[in-house]
Coordinates of C-alpha atoms in Angstrom, one line a residue:
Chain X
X1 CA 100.1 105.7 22.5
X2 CA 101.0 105.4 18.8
X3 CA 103.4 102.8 17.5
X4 CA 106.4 105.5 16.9
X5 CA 106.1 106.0 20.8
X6 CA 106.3 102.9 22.1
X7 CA 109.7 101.9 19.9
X8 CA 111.1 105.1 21.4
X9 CA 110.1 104.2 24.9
X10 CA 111.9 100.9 24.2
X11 CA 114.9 103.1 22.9
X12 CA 114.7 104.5 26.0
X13 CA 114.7 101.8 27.9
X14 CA 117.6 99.8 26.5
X15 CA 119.8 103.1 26.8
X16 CA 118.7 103.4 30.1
X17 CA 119.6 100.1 30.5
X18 CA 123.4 100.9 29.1
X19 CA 123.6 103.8 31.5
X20 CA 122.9 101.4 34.4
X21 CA 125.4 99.1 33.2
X22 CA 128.4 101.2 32.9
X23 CA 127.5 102.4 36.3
X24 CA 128.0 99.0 37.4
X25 CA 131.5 99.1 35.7
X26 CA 132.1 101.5 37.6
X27 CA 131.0 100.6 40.9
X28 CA 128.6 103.0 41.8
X29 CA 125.8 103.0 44.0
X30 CA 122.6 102.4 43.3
X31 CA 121.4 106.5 43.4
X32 CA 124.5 106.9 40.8
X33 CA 123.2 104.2 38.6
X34 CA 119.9 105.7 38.3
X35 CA 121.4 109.3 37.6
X36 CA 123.8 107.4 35.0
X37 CA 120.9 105.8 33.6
X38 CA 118.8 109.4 33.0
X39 CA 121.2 111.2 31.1
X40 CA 122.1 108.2 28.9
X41 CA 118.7 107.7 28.0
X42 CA 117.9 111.7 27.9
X43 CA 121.1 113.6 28.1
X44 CA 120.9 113.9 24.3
X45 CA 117.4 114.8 23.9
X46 CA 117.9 117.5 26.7
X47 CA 121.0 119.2 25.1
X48 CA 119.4 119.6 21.9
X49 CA 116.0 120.7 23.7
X50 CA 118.4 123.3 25.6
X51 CA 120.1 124.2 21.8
X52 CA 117.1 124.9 20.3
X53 CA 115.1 126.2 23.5
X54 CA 112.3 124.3 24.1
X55 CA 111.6 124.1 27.6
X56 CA 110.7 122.9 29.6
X57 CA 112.9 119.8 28.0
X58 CA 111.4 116.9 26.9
X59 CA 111.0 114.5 29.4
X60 CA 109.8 116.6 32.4
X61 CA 106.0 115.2 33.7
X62 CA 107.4 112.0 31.5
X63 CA 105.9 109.5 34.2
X64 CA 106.5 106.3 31.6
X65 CA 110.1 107.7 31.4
X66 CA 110.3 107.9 34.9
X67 CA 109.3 104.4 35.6
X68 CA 111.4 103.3 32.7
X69 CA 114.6 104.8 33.7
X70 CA 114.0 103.2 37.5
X71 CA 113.1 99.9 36.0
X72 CA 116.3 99.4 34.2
X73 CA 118.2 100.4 37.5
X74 CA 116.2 98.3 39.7
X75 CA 116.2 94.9 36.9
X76 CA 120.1 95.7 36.9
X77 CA 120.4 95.7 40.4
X78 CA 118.1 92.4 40.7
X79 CA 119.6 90.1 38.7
X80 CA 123.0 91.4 38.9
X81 CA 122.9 91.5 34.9
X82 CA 125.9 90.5 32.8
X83 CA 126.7 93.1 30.1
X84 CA 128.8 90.8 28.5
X85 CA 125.7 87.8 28.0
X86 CA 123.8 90.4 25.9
X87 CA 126.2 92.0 23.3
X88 CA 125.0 90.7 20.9
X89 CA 121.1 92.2 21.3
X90 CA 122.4 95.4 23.0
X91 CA 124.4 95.8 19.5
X92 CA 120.8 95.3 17.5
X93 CA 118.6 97.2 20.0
X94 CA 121.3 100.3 20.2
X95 CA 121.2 100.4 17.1
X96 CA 117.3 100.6 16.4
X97 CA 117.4 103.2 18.8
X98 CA 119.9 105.4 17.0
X99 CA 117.9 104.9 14.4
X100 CA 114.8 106.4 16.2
X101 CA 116.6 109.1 18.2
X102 CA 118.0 110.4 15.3
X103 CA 115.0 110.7 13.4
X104 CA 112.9 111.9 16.8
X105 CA 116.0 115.1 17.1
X106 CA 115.8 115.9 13.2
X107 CA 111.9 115.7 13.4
X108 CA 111.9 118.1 16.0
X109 CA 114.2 120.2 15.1
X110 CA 112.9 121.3 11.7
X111 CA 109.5 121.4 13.6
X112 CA 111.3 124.7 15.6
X113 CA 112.3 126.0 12.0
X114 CA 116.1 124.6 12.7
X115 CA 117.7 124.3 9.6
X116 CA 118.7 121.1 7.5
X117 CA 122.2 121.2 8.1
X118 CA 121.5 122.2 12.2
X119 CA 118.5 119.6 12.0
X120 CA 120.9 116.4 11.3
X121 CA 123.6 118.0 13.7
X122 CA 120.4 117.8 16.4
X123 CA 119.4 114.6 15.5
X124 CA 123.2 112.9 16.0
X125 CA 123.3 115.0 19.3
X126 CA 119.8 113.3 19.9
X127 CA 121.2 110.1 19.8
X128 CA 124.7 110.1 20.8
X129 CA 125.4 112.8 23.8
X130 CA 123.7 110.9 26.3
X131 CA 126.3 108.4 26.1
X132 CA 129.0 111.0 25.9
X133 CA 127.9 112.9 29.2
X134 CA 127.4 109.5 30.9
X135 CA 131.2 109.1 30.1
X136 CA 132.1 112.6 31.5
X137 CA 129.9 111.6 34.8
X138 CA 132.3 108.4 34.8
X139 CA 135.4 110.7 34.3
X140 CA 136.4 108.5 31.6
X141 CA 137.2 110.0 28.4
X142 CA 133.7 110.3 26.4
X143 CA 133.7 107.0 23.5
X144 CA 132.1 109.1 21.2
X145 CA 135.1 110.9 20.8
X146 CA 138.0 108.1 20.5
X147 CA 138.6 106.7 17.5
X148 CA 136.3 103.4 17.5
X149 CA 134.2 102.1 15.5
X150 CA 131.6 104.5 13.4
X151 CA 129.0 105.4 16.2
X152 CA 127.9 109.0 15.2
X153 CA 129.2 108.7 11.8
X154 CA 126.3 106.4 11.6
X155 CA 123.6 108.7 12.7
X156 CA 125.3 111.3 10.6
X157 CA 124.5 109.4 7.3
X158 CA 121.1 108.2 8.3
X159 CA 120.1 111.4 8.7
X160 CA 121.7 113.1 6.0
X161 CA 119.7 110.6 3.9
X162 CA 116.8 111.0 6.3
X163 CA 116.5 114.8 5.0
X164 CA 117.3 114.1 1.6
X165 CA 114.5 111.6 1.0
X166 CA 111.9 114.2 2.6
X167 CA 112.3 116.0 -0.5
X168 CA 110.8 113.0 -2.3
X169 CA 107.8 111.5 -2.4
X170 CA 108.5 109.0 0.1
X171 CA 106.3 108.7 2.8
X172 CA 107.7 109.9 6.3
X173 CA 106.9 106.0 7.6
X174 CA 109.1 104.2 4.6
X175 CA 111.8 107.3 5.2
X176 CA 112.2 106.2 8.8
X177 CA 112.6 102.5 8.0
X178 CA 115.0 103.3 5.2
X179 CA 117.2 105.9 8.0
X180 CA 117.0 102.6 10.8
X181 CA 117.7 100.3 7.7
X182 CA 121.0 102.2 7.1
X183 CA 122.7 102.9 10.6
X184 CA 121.8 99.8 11.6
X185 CA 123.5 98.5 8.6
X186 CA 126.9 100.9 9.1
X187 CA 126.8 99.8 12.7
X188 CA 127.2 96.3 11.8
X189 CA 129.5 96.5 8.9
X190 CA 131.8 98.8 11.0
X191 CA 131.8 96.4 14.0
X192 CA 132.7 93.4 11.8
X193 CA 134.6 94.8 9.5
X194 CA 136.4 96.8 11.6
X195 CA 135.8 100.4 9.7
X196 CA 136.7 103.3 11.6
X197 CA 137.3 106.9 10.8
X198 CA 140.9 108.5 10.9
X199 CA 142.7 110.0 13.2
X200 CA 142.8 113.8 12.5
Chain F
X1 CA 128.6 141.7 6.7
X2 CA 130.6 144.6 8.8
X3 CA 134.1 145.0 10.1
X4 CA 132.5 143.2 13.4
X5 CA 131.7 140.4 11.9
X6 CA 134.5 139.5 10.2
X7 CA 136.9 139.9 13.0
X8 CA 134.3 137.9 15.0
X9 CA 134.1 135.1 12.4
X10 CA 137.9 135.4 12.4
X11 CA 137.9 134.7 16.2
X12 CA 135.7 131.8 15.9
X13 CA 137.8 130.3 13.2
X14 CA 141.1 130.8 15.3
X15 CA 139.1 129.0 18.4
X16 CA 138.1 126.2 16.3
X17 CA 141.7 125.4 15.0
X18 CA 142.5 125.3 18.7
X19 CA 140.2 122.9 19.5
X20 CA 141.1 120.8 16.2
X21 CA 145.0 120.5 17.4
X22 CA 143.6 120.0 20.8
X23 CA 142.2 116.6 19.8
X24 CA 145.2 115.8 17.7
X25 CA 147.0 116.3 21.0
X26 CA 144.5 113.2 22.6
X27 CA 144.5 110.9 19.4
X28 CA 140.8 111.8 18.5
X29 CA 139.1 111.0 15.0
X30 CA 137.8 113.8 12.7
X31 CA 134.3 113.2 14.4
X32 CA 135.8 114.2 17.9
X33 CA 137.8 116.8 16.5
X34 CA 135.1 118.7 14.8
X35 CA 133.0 118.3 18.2
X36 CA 136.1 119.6 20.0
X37 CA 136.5 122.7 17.4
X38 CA 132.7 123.3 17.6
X39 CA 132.9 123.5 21.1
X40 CA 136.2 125.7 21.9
X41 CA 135.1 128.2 19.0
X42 CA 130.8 128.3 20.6
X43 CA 130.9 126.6 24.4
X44 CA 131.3 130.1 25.5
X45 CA 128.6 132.0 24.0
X46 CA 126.3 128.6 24.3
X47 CA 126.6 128.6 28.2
X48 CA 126.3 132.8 27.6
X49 CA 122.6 132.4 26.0
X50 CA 121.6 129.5 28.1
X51 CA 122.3 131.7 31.5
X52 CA 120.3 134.6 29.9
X53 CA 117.7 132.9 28.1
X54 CA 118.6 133.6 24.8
X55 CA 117.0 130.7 22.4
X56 CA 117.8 129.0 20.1
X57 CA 121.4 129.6 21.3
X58 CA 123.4 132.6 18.8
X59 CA 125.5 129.6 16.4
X60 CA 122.1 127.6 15.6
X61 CA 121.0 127.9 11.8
X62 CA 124.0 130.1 11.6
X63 CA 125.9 128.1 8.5
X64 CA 129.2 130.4 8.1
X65 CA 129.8 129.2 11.7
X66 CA 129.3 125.5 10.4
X67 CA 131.6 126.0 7.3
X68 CA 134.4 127.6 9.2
X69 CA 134.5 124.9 11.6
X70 CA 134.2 121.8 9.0
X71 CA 137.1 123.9 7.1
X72 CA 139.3 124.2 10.5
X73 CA 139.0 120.5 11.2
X74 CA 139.1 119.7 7.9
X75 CA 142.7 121.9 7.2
X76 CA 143.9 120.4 10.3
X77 CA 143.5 116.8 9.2
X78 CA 144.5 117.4 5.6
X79 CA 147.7 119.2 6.7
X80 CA 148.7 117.7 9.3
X81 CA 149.2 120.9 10.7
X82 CA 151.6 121.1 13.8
X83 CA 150.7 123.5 16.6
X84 CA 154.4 124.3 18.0
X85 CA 155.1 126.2 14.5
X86 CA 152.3 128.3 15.3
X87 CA 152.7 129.6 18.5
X88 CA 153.5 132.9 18.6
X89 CA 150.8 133.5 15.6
X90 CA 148.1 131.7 18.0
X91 CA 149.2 133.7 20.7
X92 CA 148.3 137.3 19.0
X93 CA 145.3 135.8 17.2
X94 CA 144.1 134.6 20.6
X95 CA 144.7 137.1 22.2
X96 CA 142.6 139.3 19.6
X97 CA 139.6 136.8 19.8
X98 CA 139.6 137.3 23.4
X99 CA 139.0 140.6 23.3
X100 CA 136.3 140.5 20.9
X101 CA 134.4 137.3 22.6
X102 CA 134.5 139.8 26.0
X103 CA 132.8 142.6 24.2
X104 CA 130.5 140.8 22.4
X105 CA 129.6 138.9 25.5
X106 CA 129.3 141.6 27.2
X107 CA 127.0 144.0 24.8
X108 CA 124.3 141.2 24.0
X109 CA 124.2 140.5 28.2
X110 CA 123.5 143.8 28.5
X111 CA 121.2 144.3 25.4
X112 CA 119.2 141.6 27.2
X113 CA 119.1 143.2 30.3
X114 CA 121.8 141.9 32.8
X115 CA 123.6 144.5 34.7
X116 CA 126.9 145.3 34.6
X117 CA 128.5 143.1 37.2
X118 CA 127.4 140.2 35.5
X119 CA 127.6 141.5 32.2
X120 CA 131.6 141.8 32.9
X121 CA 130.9 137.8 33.8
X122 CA 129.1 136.8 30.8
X123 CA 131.8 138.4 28.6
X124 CA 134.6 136.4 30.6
X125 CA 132.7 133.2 30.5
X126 CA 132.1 133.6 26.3
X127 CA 135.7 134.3 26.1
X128 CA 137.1 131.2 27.9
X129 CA 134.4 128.5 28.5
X130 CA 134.7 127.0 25.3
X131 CA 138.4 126.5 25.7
X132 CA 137.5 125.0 29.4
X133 CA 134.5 122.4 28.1
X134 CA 136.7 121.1 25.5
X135 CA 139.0 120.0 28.4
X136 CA 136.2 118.3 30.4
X137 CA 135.4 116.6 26.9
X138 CA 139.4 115.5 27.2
X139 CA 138.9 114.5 30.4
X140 CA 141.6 116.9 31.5
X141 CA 141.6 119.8 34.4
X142 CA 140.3 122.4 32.7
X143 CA 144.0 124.8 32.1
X144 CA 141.8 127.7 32.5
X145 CA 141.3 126.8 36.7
X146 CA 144.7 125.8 37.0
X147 CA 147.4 128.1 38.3
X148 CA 148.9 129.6 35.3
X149 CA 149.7 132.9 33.2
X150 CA 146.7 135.3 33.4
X151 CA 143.8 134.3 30.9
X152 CA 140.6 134.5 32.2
X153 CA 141.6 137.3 34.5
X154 CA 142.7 139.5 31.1
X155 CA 139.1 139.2 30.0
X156 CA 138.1 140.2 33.3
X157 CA 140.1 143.8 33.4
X158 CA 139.3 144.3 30.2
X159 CA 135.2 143.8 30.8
X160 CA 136.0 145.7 33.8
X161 CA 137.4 148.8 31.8
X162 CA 134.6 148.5 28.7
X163 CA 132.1 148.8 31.4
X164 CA 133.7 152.1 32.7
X165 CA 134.3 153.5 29.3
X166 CA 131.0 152.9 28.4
X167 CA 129.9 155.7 31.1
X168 CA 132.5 158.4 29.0
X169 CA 132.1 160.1 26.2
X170 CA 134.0 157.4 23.9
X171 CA 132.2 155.9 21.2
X172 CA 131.7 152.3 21.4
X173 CA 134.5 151.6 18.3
X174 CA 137.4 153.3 20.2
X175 CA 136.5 151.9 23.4
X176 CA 136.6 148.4 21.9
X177 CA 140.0 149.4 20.4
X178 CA 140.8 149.7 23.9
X179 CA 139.1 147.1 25.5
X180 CA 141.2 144.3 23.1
X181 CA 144.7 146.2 23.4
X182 CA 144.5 145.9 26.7
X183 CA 143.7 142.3 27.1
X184 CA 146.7 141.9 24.5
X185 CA 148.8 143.5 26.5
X186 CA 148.2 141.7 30.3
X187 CA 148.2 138.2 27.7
X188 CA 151.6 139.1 26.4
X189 CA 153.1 140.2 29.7
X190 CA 151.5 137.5 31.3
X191 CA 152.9 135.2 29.2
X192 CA 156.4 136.9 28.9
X193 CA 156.7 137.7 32.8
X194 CA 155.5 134.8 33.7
X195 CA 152.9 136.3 35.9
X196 CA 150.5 134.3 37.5
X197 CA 147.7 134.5 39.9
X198 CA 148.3 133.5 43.3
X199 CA 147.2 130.2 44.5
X200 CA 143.9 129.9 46.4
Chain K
X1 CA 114.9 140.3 53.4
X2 CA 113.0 137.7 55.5
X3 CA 113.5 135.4 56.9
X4 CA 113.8 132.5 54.5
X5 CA 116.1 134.4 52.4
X6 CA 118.5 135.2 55.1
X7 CA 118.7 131.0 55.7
X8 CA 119.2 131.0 51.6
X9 CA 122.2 133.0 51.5
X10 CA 123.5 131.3 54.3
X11 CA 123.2 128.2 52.8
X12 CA 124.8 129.9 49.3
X13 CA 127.3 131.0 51.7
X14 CA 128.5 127.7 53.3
X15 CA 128.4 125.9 49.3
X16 CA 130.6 128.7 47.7
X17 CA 133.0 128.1 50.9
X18 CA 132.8 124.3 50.2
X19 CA 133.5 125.1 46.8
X20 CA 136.8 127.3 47.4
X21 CA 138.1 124.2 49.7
X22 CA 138.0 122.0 47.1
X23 CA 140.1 124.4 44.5
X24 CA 142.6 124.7 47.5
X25 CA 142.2 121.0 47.5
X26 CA 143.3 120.7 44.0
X27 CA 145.6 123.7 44.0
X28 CA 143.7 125.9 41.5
X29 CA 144.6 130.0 41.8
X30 CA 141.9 132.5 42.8
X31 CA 140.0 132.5 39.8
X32 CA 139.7 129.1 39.7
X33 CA 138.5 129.3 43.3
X34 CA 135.9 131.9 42.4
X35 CA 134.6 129.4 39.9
X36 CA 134.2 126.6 42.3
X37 CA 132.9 128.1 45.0
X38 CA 130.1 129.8 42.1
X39 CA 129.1 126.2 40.3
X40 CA 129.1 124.6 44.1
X41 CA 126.6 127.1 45.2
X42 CA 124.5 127.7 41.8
X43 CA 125.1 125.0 39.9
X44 CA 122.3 122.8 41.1
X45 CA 119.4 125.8 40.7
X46 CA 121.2 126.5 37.4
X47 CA 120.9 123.2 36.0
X48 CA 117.1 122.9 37.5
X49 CA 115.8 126.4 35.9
X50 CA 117.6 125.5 32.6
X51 CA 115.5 122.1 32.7
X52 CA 112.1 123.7 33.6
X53 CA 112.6 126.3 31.5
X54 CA 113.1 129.5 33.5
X55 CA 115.3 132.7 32.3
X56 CA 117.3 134.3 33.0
X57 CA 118.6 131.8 35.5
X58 CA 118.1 132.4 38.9
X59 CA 121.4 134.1 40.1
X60 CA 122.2 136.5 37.6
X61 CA 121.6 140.3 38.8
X62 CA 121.8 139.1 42.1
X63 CA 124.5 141.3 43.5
X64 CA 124.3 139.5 47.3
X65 CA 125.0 136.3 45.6
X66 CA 128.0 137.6 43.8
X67 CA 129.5 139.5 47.1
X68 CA 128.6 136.2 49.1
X69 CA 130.8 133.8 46.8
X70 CA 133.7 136.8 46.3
X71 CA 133.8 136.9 49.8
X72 CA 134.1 133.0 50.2
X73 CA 136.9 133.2 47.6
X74 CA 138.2 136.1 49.5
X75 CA 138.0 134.5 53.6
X76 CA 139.5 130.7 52.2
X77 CA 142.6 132.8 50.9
X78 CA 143.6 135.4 53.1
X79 CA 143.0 133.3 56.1
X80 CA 144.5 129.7 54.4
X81 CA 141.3 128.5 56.1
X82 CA 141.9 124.2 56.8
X83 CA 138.9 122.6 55.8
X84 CA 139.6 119.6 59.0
X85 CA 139.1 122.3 61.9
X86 CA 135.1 122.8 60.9
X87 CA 134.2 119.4 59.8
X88 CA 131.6 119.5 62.5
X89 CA 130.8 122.9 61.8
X90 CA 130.9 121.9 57.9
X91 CA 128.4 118.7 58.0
X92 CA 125.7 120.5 60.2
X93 CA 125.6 123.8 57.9
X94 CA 125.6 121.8 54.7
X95 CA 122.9 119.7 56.1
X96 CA 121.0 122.5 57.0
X97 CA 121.7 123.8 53.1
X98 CA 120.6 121.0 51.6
X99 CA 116.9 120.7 53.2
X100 CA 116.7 124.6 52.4
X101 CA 117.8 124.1 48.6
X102 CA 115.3 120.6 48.5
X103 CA 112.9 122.3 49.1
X104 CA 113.3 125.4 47.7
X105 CA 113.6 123.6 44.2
X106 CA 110.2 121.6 44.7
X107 CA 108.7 124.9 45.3
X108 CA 110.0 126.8 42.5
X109 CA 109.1 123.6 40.1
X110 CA 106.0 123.1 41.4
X111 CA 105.4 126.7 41.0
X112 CA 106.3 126.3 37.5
X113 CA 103.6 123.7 36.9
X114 CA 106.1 120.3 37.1
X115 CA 104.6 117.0 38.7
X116 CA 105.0 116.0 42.3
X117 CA 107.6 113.0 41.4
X118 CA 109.6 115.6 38.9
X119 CA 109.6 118.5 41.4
X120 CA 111.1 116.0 44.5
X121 CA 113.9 115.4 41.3
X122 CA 114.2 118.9 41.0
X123 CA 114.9 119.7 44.5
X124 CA 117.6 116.8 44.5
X125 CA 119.4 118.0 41.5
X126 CA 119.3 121.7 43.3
X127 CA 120.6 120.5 46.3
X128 CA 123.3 117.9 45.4
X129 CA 124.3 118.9 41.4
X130 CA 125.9 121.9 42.4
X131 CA 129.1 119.5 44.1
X132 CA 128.8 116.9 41.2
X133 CA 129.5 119.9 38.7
X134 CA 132.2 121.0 40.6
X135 CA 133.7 117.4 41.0
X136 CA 133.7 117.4 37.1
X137 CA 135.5 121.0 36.7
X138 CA 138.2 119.0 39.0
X139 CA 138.4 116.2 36.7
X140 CA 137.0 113.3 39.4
X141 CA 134.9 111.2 39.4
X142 CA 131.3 113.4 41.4
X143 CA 131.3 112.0 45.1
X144 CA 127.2 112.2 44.7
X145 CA 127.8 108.8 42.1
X146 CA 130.3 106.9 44.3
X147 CA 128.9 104.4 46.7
X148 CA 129.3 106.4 50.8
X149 CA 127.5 107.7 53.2
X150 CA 123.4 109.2 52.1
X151 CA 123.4 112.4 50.8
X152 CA 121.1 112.7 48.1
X153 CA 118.8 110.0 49.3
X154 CA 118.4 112.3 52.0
X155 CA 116.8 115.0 50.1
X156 CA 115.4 112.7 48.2
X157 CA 113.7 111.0 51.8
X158 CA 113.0 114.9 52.5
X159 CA 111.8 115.8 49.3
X160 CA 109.0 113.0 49.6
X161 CA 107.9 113.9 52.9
X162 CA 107.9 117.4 52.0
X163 CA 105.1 116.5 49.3
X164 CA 103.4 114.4 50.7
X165 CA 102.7 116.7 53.8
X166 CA 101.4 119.3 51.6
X167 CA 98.2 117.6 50.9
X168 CA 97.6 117.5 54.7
X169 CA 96.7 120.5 56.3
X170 CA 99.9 121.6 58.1
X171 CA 101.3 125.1 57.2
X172 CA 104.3 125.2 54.7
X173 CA 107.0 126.7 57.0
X174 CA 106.4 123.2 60.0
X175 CA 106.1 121.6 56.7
X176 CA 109.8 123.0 55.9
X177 CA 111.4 122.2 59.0
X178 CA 110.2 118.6 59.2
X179 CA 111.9 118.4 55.9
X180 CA 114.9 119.7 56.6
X181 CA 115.3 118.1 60.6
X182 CA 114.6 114.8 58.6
X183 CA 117.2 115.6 56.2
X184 CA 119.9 116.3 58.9
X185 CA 118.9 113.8 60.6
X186 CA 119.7 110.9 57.8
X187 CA 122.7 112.6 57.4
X188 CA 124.5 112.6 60.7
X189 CA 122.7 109.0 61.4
X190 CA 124.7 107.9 57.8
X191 CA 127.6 109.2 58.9
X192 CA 127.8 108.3 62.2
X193 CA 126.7 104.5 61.4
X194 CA 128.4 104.6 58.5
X195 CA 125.2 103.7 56.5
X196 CA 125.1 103.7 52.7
X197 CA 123.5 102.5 49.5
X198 CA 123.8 99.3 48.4
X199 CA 126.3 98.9 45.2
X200 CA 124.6 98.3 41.8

């Protein structure tokens, strides 16, 4: 396993985590967590796998993903964790993994001759519809979609820059860290700072 | 690009606007709004291809479809454009993008090998699932199960009576003519009657 | 037809007239009904051949299928049928339904060359996904997440036995009612003894 998989596996693994978390928010039962925690941490990669057509999706055969996603339900369930004790390092490790998952949809994406403009769509798909149809699961409306802080906005630029940069002679490696560099940075800045888009 | 084309491209810009005043109607930002255009003007013929098998799904790569969207959201959010003083024109432009969303739902299912029966389906579900996802995105009931004037049952008799003309000697232009009149028509007596479909 | 396929439809059968008792439920009109009594009996093979990859998805061009959930539609309104009088009736059909689907979907993925822990998902999400899509088209929250009695741990519970007795040297179809006895069986005891999950 190369070092790009394992920080996606811990991508995984903390949005997993989220998805257990809002199930406990919503006080399901342990089978519901585990479905809530699935389609956070792959409901995105599966739409866009579905978009473009690649079948079967991503994670099927997954095993790591598999004992990922029932790790973070079962280490949830355990210790009865406290969303509210780790905001701070959900905020850091969310973002990283934004970071990754957008790159992960736009890599892919232009892999299966998807164009530019498609490819970025896919990659903020990537990273942010798991979330969203977790939401719909919980019957709340989806965050993503509420004026908030800039979430997708986020991935949005990253990758727009992401592509960009490919047309330079910038390594693939430094082009990733620069993408991460960014969201995580428009993540921060629009949590403290309050930014948020308008309301159309 | 032909005379289909444009009408279709029409239709898709009419959906979008609907699903752009939709999410001024729940306080969304432009993100969610242009989410909520994308999928009212393609949630139809996305679910279409992904029942069939068609890959990537028909919008993908396809960028008018991208530029008429941005521009709907866009327009809406620049404008501040207020649905009420459009109703009657949404009402005949809907009307004509239901028809064409049938038809062309209808020829590619059956260009791909689906027979008729669920061809007629295929045609309904293009039409009018893209208008009932954005409601589940809204976390609302989607309007099109709800007891109400006649919408997806319009597409449905007007499949229904493609499908037959298609066995006549009619060319496949002056059947269409048909096909979309008549869905006009049930919409606008529907609408004007007030007739409804009974309840389950 | 044999045998396995008559059990099928019945199964099909009973989950599109589940379906049409929740629209009267939530006071939909007959098309609305038609829909929920077609995503309660589909949805869950839908959403599994869509994963794996196989098209078109299972249902369409199957006429019987379309006849079975028309006639649902058709029996639930002309009769006003009240879902109370055939609880009993209800629980032992559905339970009978959802060892035939289980297992039906870990066949079919199997068959399709997915892993023995990803097929016994696949043969959950078949069985149960079908009520949890319907549950979102009516805007609640899916019963499948909410803590009550077993229902996909059962076919879960089944789905693993199932497996596992396939590397033994017992023939599929004892193999198939073991599964699907075991299945009823966690259901009526969870119901009776009002057993359920543990919260997360």
């Amino acid at each position: 396993m190369n070092f790009l998989s394992v920080i996606t596996y811990s991508g995984i693994f903390i949005f997993a985590l989220t998805g257990a978390f809002k199930a406990r928010t919503y006080r399901m039962d342990i089978f519901g967590a585990t479905v809530l925690a699935f389609v956070t941490a792959y409901g995105g990669g599966t739409l866009r796998d579905l978009l473009i057509g690649i079948r079967p999706v991503n994670w099927v055969n997954d095993n790591i993903a598999l004992v990922l996603v029932l790790s973070s339900t079962t280490i949830t369930f355990l210790f009865k964790l406290d969303y509210r004790k780790f905001r701070r390092t959900i905020l850091i490790t969310d973002a990283l993994g934004l970071g990754l998952f957008t790159v992960a949809g736009i890599e892919k994406s232009l892999l299966s001759g998807i164009n530019e403009f498609y490819a970025v769509a896919m990659g903020v798909i990537t990273a942010t519809f798991g979330g969203l149809l977790a939401d719909i699961l919980c019957n709340s409306v989806p965050n993503l979609l509420k004026r908030g802080e800039l979430y997708a906005t986020a991935c949005a630029i990253g990758g727009i820059v992401y592509v960009a940069l490919k047309h330079t002679s910038l390594t693939n490696n430094i082009n990733l860290l620069i993408c991460i560099a960014l969201i995580a940075l428009i993540r921060f800045v629009s949590k403290w700072k309050r930014v948020t888009l308008p309301e159309i």
